[in-house]
Coordinates of C-alpha atoms in Angstrom, one line a residue:
M17 CA 114.0 76.5 71.9
A18 CA 114.3 80.1 73.9
W19 CA 112.8 80.7 77.1
Y20 CA 111.2 84.0 77.5
L21 CA 109.8 86.1 81.0
V22 CA 106.7 86.9 80.4
E23 CA 105.0 89.8 83.3
I24 CA 101.7 91.1 83.1
R25 CA 99.9 93.8 84.4
Y26 CA 95.9 93.1 85.6
V27 CA 93.0 95.5 85.0
Q28 CA 91.8 94.6 88.1
D29 CA 87.7 95.1 87.5
K30 CA 88.1 92.3 84.7
M31 CA 90.7 89.9 86.3
P32 CA 88.7 87.6 89.2
A33 CA 86.2 86.6 86.6
V34 CA 88.8 84.7 83.5
R35 CA 90.9 84.0 86.3
P36 CA 89.6 80.2 86.1
R37 CA 90.5 80.0 81.9
H38 CA 93.9 82.1 82.3
R39 CA 95.1 78.6 85.2
E40 CA 93.4 76.0 82.7
F41 CA 95.6 77.2 79.7
L42 CA 98.2 77.8 81.3
A43 CA 98.1 73.9 83.3
E44 CA 97.5 72.2 79.5
L45 CA 100.6 74.5 78.5
A46 CA 102.4 73.1 82.0
E47 CA 101.5 69.8 81.3
Q48 CA 102.8 69.9 77.8
G49 CA 106.5 71.7 79.0
T50 CA 106.0 75.0 77.6
V51 CA 105.5 76.6 80.7
A52 CA 108.4 75.9 83.7
I53 CA 106.6 78.3 86.4
A54 CA 104.3 81.1 87.0
G55 CA 101.9 82.6 89.1
P56 CA 100.7 86.0 90.5
L57 CA 103.5 88.6 92.2
A58 CA 102.6 88.8 95.6
D59 CA 100.6 92.0 95.7
D60 CA 97.7 90.2 93.2
T61 CA 98.4 93.6 90.5
G62 CA 100.0 91.0 87.9
G63 CA 102.0 87.9 87.4
V64 CA 104.9 86.4 85.5
V65 CA 105.0 83.3 84.0
L66 CA 107.9 81.2 82.5
I67 CA 106.9 80.0 78.8
Q68 CA 109.5 77.7 76.1
A69 CA 108.8 79.2 72.6
A70 CA 110.5 78.4 69.7
D71 CA 111.7 82.5 69.1
L72 CA 109.3 85.7 69.7
D73 CA 106.9 84.5 67.0
A74 CA 105.9 81.2 68.6
L75 CA 105.3 83.4 72.1
H76 CA 103.2 85.2 70.7
Q77 CA 101.4 82.9 69.2
I78 CA 100.5 80.4 72.0
I79 CA 100.4 84.5 74.8
D80 CA 98.0 85.6 72.3
D81 CA 95.6 82.7 73.5
D82 CA 95.6 83.0 76.9
P83 CA 91.9 83.9 77.8
Y84 CA 93.7 86.7 80.0
H85 CA 94.2 88.7 76.4
L86 CA 91.3 87.3 74.5
E87 CA 89.2 89.2 77.2
G88 CA 91.1 92.6 78.2
A89 CA 92.5 91.3 81.2
I90 CA 95.3 92.6 80.7
A91 CA 96.4 96.1 81.0
E92 CA 100.5 96.1 80.3
R93 CA 102.6 92.9 78.9
S94 CA 106.2 92.4 79.0
V95 CA 108.3 89.9 77.6
R96 CA 112.0 89.2 77.4
E97 CA 113.5 86.3 76.5
F98 CA 115.2 84.8 79.7
K99 CA 119.0 82.7 79.5
P100 CA 119.1 80.7 82.8
V101 CA 122.7 79.2 83.6
L102 CA 122.7 79.2 86.8
G103 CA 120.5 77.1 90.0
S104 CA 119.4 74.5 91.5
W105 CA 116.1 74.3 88.4
L106 CA 117.7 74.9 85.4
P107 CA 115.0 74.5 82.5
D108 CA 115.8 71.6 79.2

């Protein structure tokens, strides 16, 4: 399993209507242990999610089911593998 840092930038006029479904989607993933942490950027132009997946293909299967993606509320998305090694909180 690997950890991935996913950052998105919102389509501002679409995001507010989709946000409740997006948060429900992420909450379910968090309950399953797939999402370690998620939230919007302070300026509310986008958000960041730390997701655990078997590989990059599995990650894309997960994030492509996000209501933000399905309903066109993402203007831009970046994915980078993340390897946590230090900190007071480390995912398994």
